[in-house]
Amino acid sequence: MANSASGLAVNDECKVKFRELKARRSFRFIVFRIDDKDMEIKVDRLGEPNQGYGDFTDSLPADECRYAIYDLDFTTVENCQKSKIFFFSWSPDTARTRSKMLYASSKDRFRRELDGIQCEIQATDPSEMSLDIVRSRTN
Protein backbone atom coordinates (compact mmCIF):
# COMPACT_ATOMS: atom_id res chain seq x y z
CA MET A 1 0.00 0.00 0.00
CA ALA A 2 1.36 3.41 -0.95
CA ASN A 3 2.19 5.97 1.70
CA SER A 4 -0.33 8.77 1.29
CA ALA A 5 2.08 11.52 2.35
CA SER A 6 4.89 10.59 -0.02
CA GLY A 7 3.33 8.14 -2.49
CA LEU A 8 5.78 5.41 -1.45
CA ALA A 9 4.93 1.74 -1.15
CA VAL A 10 6.52 -0.61 1.39
CA ASN A 11 8.06 -3.70 -0.16
CA ASP A 12 6.70 -6.88 1.47
CA GLU A 13 10.25 -8.08 2.24
CA CYS A 14 10.54 -5.21 4.77
CA LYS A 15 7.68 -6.60 6.85
CA VAL A 16 8.80 -10.23 6.46
CA LYS A 17 12.37 -9.53 7.59
CA PHE A 18 11.13 -7.40 10.50
CA ARG A 19 8.88 -10.24 11.69
CA GLU A 20 11.86 -12.63 11.45
CA LEU A 21 13.97 -10.25 13.56
CA LYS A 22 11.18 -9.83 16.12
CA ALA A 23 10.00 -13.45 16.42
CA ARG A 24 13.07 -15.54 15.68
CA ARG A 25 15.85 -13.02 16.25
CA SER A 26 17.19 -13.98 12.82
CA PHE A 27 18.95 -10.62 12.46
CA ARG A 28 20.57 -8.07 14.77
CA PHE A 29 19.60 -5.16 12.53
CA ILE A 30 17.87 -4.24 9.29
CA VAL A 31 18.67 -1.16 7.20
CA PHE A 32 15.98 0.11 4.81
CA ARG A 33 16.30 2.50 1.88
CA ILE A 34 13.89 4.34 -0.37
CA ASP A 35 14.26 3.22 -3.97
CA ASP A 36 13.70 6.41 -5.99
CA LYS A 37 13.14 4.48 -9.22
CA ASP A 38 10.45 2.12 -7.90
CA MET A 39 9.17 4.63 -5.31
CA GLU A 40 9.13 2.05 -2.53
CA ILE A 41 10.91 1.27 0.71
CA LYS A 42 13.16 -1.79 0.43
CA VAL A 43 15.57 -3.79 2.58
CA ASP A 44 19.09 -2.45 2.04
CA ARG A 45 21.13 -4.54 4.48
CA LEU A 46 20.67 -7.30 7.06
CA GLY A 47 22.90 -7.70 10.12
CA GLU A 48 23.67 -11.19 11.36
CA PRO A 49 22.71 -12.01 14.98
CA ASN A 50 26.38 -12.03 16.04
CA GLN A 51 27.05 -8.51 14.72
CA GLY A 52 27.26 -5.64 17.19
CA TYR A 53 26.22 -2.03 17.43
CA GLY A 54 29.43 -0.85 15.76
CA ASP A 55 28.65 -3.03 12.73
CA PHE A 56 25.19 -1.47 12.61
CA THR A 57 26.39 2.14 12.71
CA ASP A 58 29.12 1.35 10.16
CA SER A 59 26.43 0.06 7.78
CA LEU A 60 24.71 3.47 7.61
CA PRO A 61 26.01 5.62 4.74
CA ALA A 62 27.65 8.90 5.74
CA ASP A 63 25.79 10.98 3.14
CA GLU A 64 22.49 9.18 2.48
CA CYS A 65 19.31 8.82 4.52
CA ARG A 66 18.11 5.45 5.79
CA TYR A 67 15.61 3.87 8.16
CA ALA A 68 16.87 1.09 10.38
CA ILE A 69 15.85 -1.37 13.06
CA TYR A 70 18.23 -2.53 15.78
CA ASP A 71 17.51 -5.28 18.33
CA LEU A 72 19.42 -4.22 21.46
CA ASP A 73 20.21 -6.74 24.19
CA PHE A 74 20.89 -5.25 27.61
CA THR A 75 20.96 -6.07 31.31
CA THR A 76 18.70 -4.17 33.71
CA VAL A 77 19.83 -2.82 37.09
CA GLU A 78 18.04 -5.88 38.56
CA ASN A 79 20.43 -8.04 36.48
CA CYS A 80 17.70 -9.26 34.08
CA GLN A 81 18.51 -9.91 30.41
CA LYS A 82 16.17 -7.98 28.12
CA SER A 83 15.98 -6.65 24.60
CA LYS A 84 14.30 -3.69 22.91
CA ILE A 85 13.66 -3.02 19.26
CA PHE A 86 14.75 0.47 18.17
CA PHE A 87 13.64 2.31 15.05
CA PHE A 88 16.23 4.72 13.63
CA SER A 89 15.61 7.56 11.24
CA TRP A 90 19.06 8.40 9.88
CA SER A 91 19.17 11.71 8.00
CA PRO A 92 22.74 13.05 7.90
CA ASP A 93 23.30 16.76 7.31
CA THR A 94 25.27 15.90 4.17
CA ALA A 95 22.32 14.08 2.50
CA ARG A 96 20.46 15.69 -0.40
CA THR A 97 17.60 17.94 0.70
CA ARG A 98 15.07 16.08 -1.48
CA SER A 99 16.08 12.80 0.13
CA LYS A 100 15.74 14.22 3.65
CA MET A 101 12.26 15.51 2.83
CA LEU A 102 11.18 12.18 1.33
CA TYR A 103 12.41 10.20 4.34
CA ALA A 104 10.81 12.64 6.78
CA SER A 105 7.42 12.53 5.05
CA SER A 106 7.39 8.70 4.90
CA LYS A 107 8.71 7.86 8.37
CA ASP A 108 5.54 7.71 10.46
CA ARG A 109 3.62 5.59 7.99
CA PHE A 110 6.55 3.19 7.54
CA ARG A 111 7.06 2.89 11.29
CA ARG A 112 3.42 1.93 11.75
CA GLU A 113 3.91 -0.93 9.27
CA LEU A 114 6.46 -2.45 11.67
CA ASP A 115 4.45 -3.49 14.71
CA GLY A 116 6.53 -4.03 17.84
CA ILE A 117 8.97 -1.12 17.81
CA GLN A 118 9.65 0.02 21.37
CA CYS A 119 11.89 3.09 20.96
CA GLU A 120 12.68 5.61 18.24
CA ILE A 121 15.82 7.61 17.59
CA GLN A 122 16.22 10.33 14.98
CA ALA A 123 19.80 11.19 14.13
CA THR A 124 21.58 13.58 11.79
CA ASP A 125 25.05 12.86 13.15
CA PRO A 126 26.66 9.67 14.58
CA SER A 127 27.00 11.33 18.00
CA GLU A 128 23.18 11.47 18.24
CA MET A 129 22.97 7.69 18.11
CA SER A 130 25.91 6.62 20.24
CA LEU A 131 25.49 3.36 22.14
CA ASP A 132 25.34 5.33 25.41
CA ILE A 133 22.37 7.35 24.12
CA VAL A 134 20.62 4.20 22.90
CA ARG A 135 21.22 2.42 26.21
CA SER A 136 19.84 5.42 28.12
CA ARG A 137 16.55 4.94 26.25
CA THR A 138 16.08 1.41 27.63
CA ASN A 139 14.86 2.69 31.02
Backbone as CSV, one residue per row, in Angstrom:
resi,resn,N_x,N_y,N_z,CA_x,CA_y,CA_z,C_x,C_y,C_z
1,MET,0.843,-1.187,0.000,0.000,0.000,0.000,0.884,1.244,0.000
2,ALA,0.545,2.206,-0.826,1.356,3.412,-0.952,1.159,4.326,0.251
3,ASN,2.224,4.995,0.609,2.192,5.972,1.696,1.512,7.228,1.164
4,SER,0.444,7.646,1.806,-0.328,8.772,1.289,0.465,10.077,1.303
5,ALA,1.335,10.270,2.264,2.084,11.524,2.349,3.139,11.630,1.258
6,SER,3.790,10.530,0.938,4.891,10.588,-0.017,4.651,9.784,-1.283
7,GLY,3.595,8.974,-1.322,3.335,8.143,-2.485,4.188,6.893,-2.549
8,LEU,4.900,6.571,-1.460,5.776,5.407,-1.449,5.041,4.160,-1.006
9,ALA,5.428,3.040,-1.582,4.928,1.738,-1.146,5.993,1.107,-0.251
10,VAL,5.590,0.137,0.546,6.521,-0.614,1.389,6.635,-2.014,0.806
11,ASN,7.828,-2.380,0.384,8.063,-3.702,-0.160,7.756,-4.757,0.908
12,ASP,7.098,-5.840,0.522,6.704,-6.885,1.474,7.893,-7.477,2.228
13,GLU,9.064,-7.522,1.584,10.250,-8.079,2.243,10.579,-7.309,3.528
14,CYS,10.285,-6.019,3.562,10.542,-5.210,4.769,9.792,-5.787,5.959
15,LYS,8.519,-6.080,5.754,7.685,-6.600,6.846,8.073,-8.026,7.213
16,VAL,8.406,-8.842,6.214,8.805,-10.232,6.460,10.093,-10.281,7.281
17,LYS,11.093,-9.522,6.874,12.375,-9.525,7.587,12.220,-8.959,8.998
18,PHE,11.364,-7.944,9.167,11.129,-7.401,10.499,10.491,-8.455,11.403
19,ARG,9.508,-9.182,10.884,8.876,-10.239,11.689,9.890,-11.316,12.061
20,GLU,10.818,-11.638,11.155,11.861,-12.627,11.454,12.793,-12.113,12.550
21,LEU,13.134,-10.828,12.511,13.968,-10.246,13.565,13.236,-10.303,14.900
22,LYS,11.964,-9.930,14.885,11.184,-9.835,16.116,10.886,-11.214,16.714
23,ALA,10.458,-12.155,15.907,10.005,-13.451,16.419,11.134,-14.455,16.598
24,ARG,12.032,-14.503,15.635,13.070,-15.542,15.675,14.458,-14.998,15.959
25,ARG,14.555,-13.667,16.038,15.852,-13.017,16.247,16.855,-13.460,15.194
26,SER,16.371,-13.541,13.955,17.188,-13.976,12.823,18.250,-12.954,12.438
27,PHE,18.031,-11.698,12.815,18.951,-10.618,12.463,19.170,-9.730,13.682
28,ARG,20.315,-9.062,13.727,20.573,-8.065,14.773,19.997,-6.714,14.345
29,PHE,20.119,-6.436,13.028,19.602,-5.162,12.528,19.163,-5.295,11.073
30,ILE,18.322,-4.341,10.675,17.868,-4.238,9.287,17.976,-2.764,8.895
31,VAL,18.581,-2.518,7.742,18.669,-1.164,7.203,17.757,-1.112,5.972
32,PHE,16.937,-0.064,5.907,15.984,0.110,4.814,16.353,1.361,4.025
33,ARG,16.057,1.331,2.732,16.302,2.501,1.883,15.074,2.768,1.019
34,ILE,14.944,3.996,0.578,13.889,4.343,-0.374,14.480,4.219,-1.767
35,ASP,13.856,3.391,-2.580,14.256,3.220,-3.968,13.537,4.294,-4.788
36,ASP,14.297,5.287,-5.249,13.704,6.409,-5.991,13.070,5.962,-7.301
37,LYS,13.647,4.945,-7.919,13.142,4.484,-9.216,11.792,3.791,-9.066
38,ASP,11.688,2.866,-8.099,10.447,2.117,-7.895,9.488,2.821,-6.936
39,MET,9.961,3.890,-6.296,9.169,4.635,-5.310,8.607,3.703,-4.231
40,GLU,9.520,2.912,-3.648,9.129,2.050,-2.533,10.281,1.878,-1.562
41,ILE,9.922,1.512,-0.336,10.910,1.271,0.710,11.311,-0.193,0.625
42,LYS,12.627,-0.437,0.596,13.156,-1.789,0.432,14.213,-2.083,1.491
43,VAL,14.482,-3.378,1.700,15.570,-3.794,2.582,16.886,-3.489,1.879
44,ASP,17.773,-2.813,2.586,19.086,-2.451,2.045,20.163,-3.394,2.562
45,ARG,20.082,-3.744,3.859,21.127,-4.545,4.479,20.569,-5.280,5.689
46,LEU,21.058,-6.497,5.901,20.666,-7.298,7.062,21.906,-7.584,7.901
47,GLY,21.783,-7.416,9.210,22.899,-7.695,10.116,22.707,-9.047,10.780
48,GLU,23.721,-9.858,10.742,23.666,-11.189,11.356,23.518,-11.066,12.882
49,PRO,22.935,-12.078,13.526,22.708,-12.011,14.978,23.980,-11.774,15.802
50,ASN,25.131,-12.187,15.290,26.385,-12.030,16.043,27.043,-10.667,15.819
51,GLN,26.472,-9.825,14.967,27.052,-8.510,14.721,26.638,-7.552,15.840
52,GLY,27.492,-6.571,16.093,27.260,-5.639,17.195,26.801,-4.271,16.734
53,TYR,26.702,-3.377,17.711,26.215,-2.029,17.433,27.165,-1.263,16.505
54,GLY,28.459,-1.486,16.654,29.429,-0.848,15.758,29.235,-1.273,14.313
55,ASP,28.932,-2.548,14.082,28.654,-3.028,12.727,27.421,-2.326,12.161
56,PHE,26.422,-2.153,13.028,25.195,-1.472,12.611,25.479,-0.033,12.188
57,THR,26.141,0.735,13.049,26.388,2.142,12.715,27.300,2.268,11.496
58,ASP,28.250,1.333,11.331,29.123,1.354,10.157,28.350,1.076,8.867
59,SER,27.202,0.410,8.983,26.430,0.064,7.782,25.580,1.231,7.262
60,LEU,25.480,2.307,8.044,24.708,3.467,7.610,25.599,4.394,6.788
61,PRO,25.160,4.765,5.580,26.009,5.624,4.742,26.162,7.021,5.341
62,ALA,27.339,7.592,5.152,27.648,8.904,5.740,26.872,10.039,5.099
63,ASP,26.425,9.858,3.850,25.788,10.980,3.145,24.444,10.631,2.507
64,GLU,23.807,9.566,2.987,22.491,9.182,2.477,21.575,8.827,3.643
65,CYS,20.298,9.130,3.490,19.310,8.824,4.522,18.971,7.332,4.516
66,ARG,18.565,6.836,5.663,18.107,5.445,5.793,17.161,5.355,6.983
67,TYR,16.336,4.310,6.971,15.612,3.871,8.158,16.322,2.617,8.617
68,ALA,16.230,2.311,9.893,16.871,1.091,10.376,16.165,0.595,11.630
69,ILE,16.330,-0.695,11.860,15.848,-1.365,13.059,17.056,-2.007,13.721
70,TYR,17.155,-1.872,15.035,18.228,-2.533,15.783,17.628,-3.221,17.000
71,ASP,17.975,-4.483,17.189,17.508,-5.276,18.331,18.604,-5.246,19.390
72,LEU,18.402,-4.430,20.425,19.415,-4.224,21.458,19.195,-5.149,22.644
73,ASP,20.208,-5.934,22.970,20.211,-6.742,24.192,20.871,-5.919,25.291
74,PHE,20.306,-5.985,26.498,20.889,-5.251,27.614,20.529,-5.940,28.923
75,THR,21.212,-5.538,29.978,20.963,-6.067,31.309,20.426,-4.942,32.179
76,THR,19.313,-5.190,32.851,18.701,-4.165,33.711,19.496,-4.031,35.008
77,VAL,19.168,-3.009,35.797,19.829,-2.824,37.093,19.512,-3.989,38.032
78,GLU,18.396,-4.689,37.771,18.039,-5.879,38.564,18.729,-7.129,38.039
79,ASN,19.655,-6.956,37.070,20.430,-8.041,36.475,19.567,-9.011,35.648
80,CYS,18.548,-8.468,34.978,17.704,-9.265,34.081,18.115,-8.995,32.635
81,GLN,18.213,-10.060,31.844,18.508,-9.913,30.412,17.238,-9.518,29.680
82,LYS,17.308,-8.442,28.899,16.165,-7.975,28.122,16.635,-7.524,26.751
83,SER,15.659,-7.242,25.895,15.976,-6.646,24.596,14.879,-5.660,24.232
84,LYS,15.245,-4.665,23.431,14.297,-3.692,22.912,14.597,-3.476,21.441
85,ILE,13.518,-3.271,20.687,13.664,-3.017,19.260,13.580,-1.511,19.029
86,PHE,14.642,-0.962,18.451,14.752,0.466,18.168,14.516,0.737,16.687
87,PHE,13.808,1.814,16.410,13.638,2.314,15.047,14.511,3.552,14.909
88,PHE,15.342,3.582,13.879,16.226,4.722,13.633,15.808,5.424,12.351
89,SER,15.770,6.735,12.418,15.605,7.564,11.238,16.930,8.304,11.066
90,TRP,17.720,7.866,10.112,19.056,8.403,9.879,18.983,9.395,8.722
91,SER,19.258,10.655,9.001,19.174,11.711,8.002,20.372,12.653,8.177
92,PRO,21.537,12.239,7.678,22.743,13.050,7.897,22.641,14.422,7.234
93,ASP,23.302,15.388,7.834,23.296,16.756,7.314,23.800,16.812,5.874
94,THR,24.667,15.877,5.498,25.265,15.896,4.166,24.381,15.252,3.096
95,ALA,23.227,14.701,3.479,22.319,14.084,2.503,21.637,15.164,1.663
96,ARG,21.178,14.758,0.478,20.459,15.686,-0.396,19.151,16.137,0.277
97,THR,18.805,17.386,0.085,17.597,17.945,0.702,16.357,17.175,0.278
98,ARG,16.234,16.825,-0.993,15.071,16.083,-1.478,14.954,14.747,-0.756
99,SER,16.073,14.090,-0.564,16.084,12.805,0.129,15.633,12.962,1.574
100,LYS,16.134,13.981,2.251,15.737,14.220,3.646,14.244,14.484,3.757
101,MET,13.703,15.223,2.813,12.265,15.513,2.827,11.448,14.243,2.571
102,LEU,11.889,13.417,1.649,11.180,12.182,1.331,11.185,11.223,2.519
103,TYR,12.324,11.077,3.158,12.411,10.198,4.335,11.562,10.737,5.485
104,ALA,11.585,12.051,5.689,10.811,12.640,6.781,9.308,12.468,6.561
105,SER,8.859,12.610,5.327,7.421,12.527,5.053,6.912,11.088,5.058
106,SER,7.793,10.110,4.955,7.392,8.697,4.899,7.576,7.961,6.225
107,LYS,8.301,8.561,7.150,8.713,7.859,8.370,7.566,7.326,9.206
108,ASP,6.606,8.154,9.552,5.541,7.714,10.461,4.731,6.564,9.884
109,ARG,4.397,6.653,8.626,3.625,5.593,7.987,4.429,4.294,7.941
110,PHE,5.712,4.386,7.599,6.545,3.187,7.540,6.692,2.568,8.921
111,ARG,6.906,3.390,9.918,7.064,2.888,11.291,5.821,2.135,11.752
112,ARG,4.659,2.622,11.373,3.417,1.934,11.747,3.290,0.567,11.084
113,GLU,3.935,0.381,9.954,3.912,-0.927,9.272,4.677,-1.988,10.069
114,LEU,5.591,-1.552,10.916,6.457,-2.449,11.671,5.975,-2.498,13.115
115,ASP,5.067,-3.393,13.388,4.452,-3.485,14.711,5.405,-4.142,15.707
116,GLY,5.661,-3.465,16.811,6.526,-4.028,17.836,7.753,-3.195,18.139
117,ILE,7.856,-2.027,17.530,8.972,-1.118,17.813,8.743,-0.492,19.185
118,GLN,9.789,-0.476,20.007,9.647,0.023,21.371,10.252,1.400,21.591
119,CYS,11.234,1.788,20.798,11.894,3.086,20.960,12.232,3.635,19.581
120,GLU,12.327,4.964,19.510,12.681,5.607,18.244,13.793,6.615,18.475
121,ILE,14.729,6.642,17.531,15.823,7.608,17.587,15.956,8.251,16.212
122,GLN,15.976,9.584,16.200,16.225,10.329,14.977,17.617,10.919,15.093
123,ALA,18.425,10.725,14.064,19.804,11.191,14.131,20.226,11.835,12.812
124,THR,21.002,12.911,12.944,21.581,13.578,11.787,23.105,13.474,11.814
125,ASP,23.616,12.944,12.921,25.052,12.858,13.155,25.302,11.599,13.998
126,PRO,26.408,10.892,13.788,26.662,9.673,14.576,26.623,9.886,16.088
127,SER,26.991,11.076,16.553,26.996,11.325,17.998,25.585,11.276,18.588
128,GLU,24.562,11.491,17.765,23.182,11.471,18.239,22.621,10.063,18.392
129,MET,23.414,9.073,17.977,22.968,7.692,18.112,24.071,6.807,18.684
130,SER,24.860,7.393,19.580,25.906,6.619,20.236,25.265,5.510,21.071
131,LEU,26.021,4.478,21.355,25.487,3.365,22.138,25.042,3.828,23.523
132,ASP,25.745,4.792,24.114,25.343,5.326,25.410,23.951,5.971,25.349
133,ILE,23.685,6.715,24.285,22.370,7.349,24.124,21.298,6.276,23.947
134,VAL,21.590,5.272,23.136,20.624,4.200,22.905,20.352,3.447,24.198
135,ARG,21.398,3.119,24.932,21.220,2.419,26.214,20.401,3.247,27.216
136,SER,20.588,4.563,27.189,19.840,5.424,28.122,18.332,5.391,27.832
137,ARG,17.950,5.002,26.618,16.547,4.940,26.252,15.891,3.611,26.645
138,THR,16.642,2.708,27.242,16.081,1.409,27.625,15.360,1.477,28.960
139,ASN,15.496,2.559,29.688,14.858,2.687,31.017,13.401,3.078,30.910
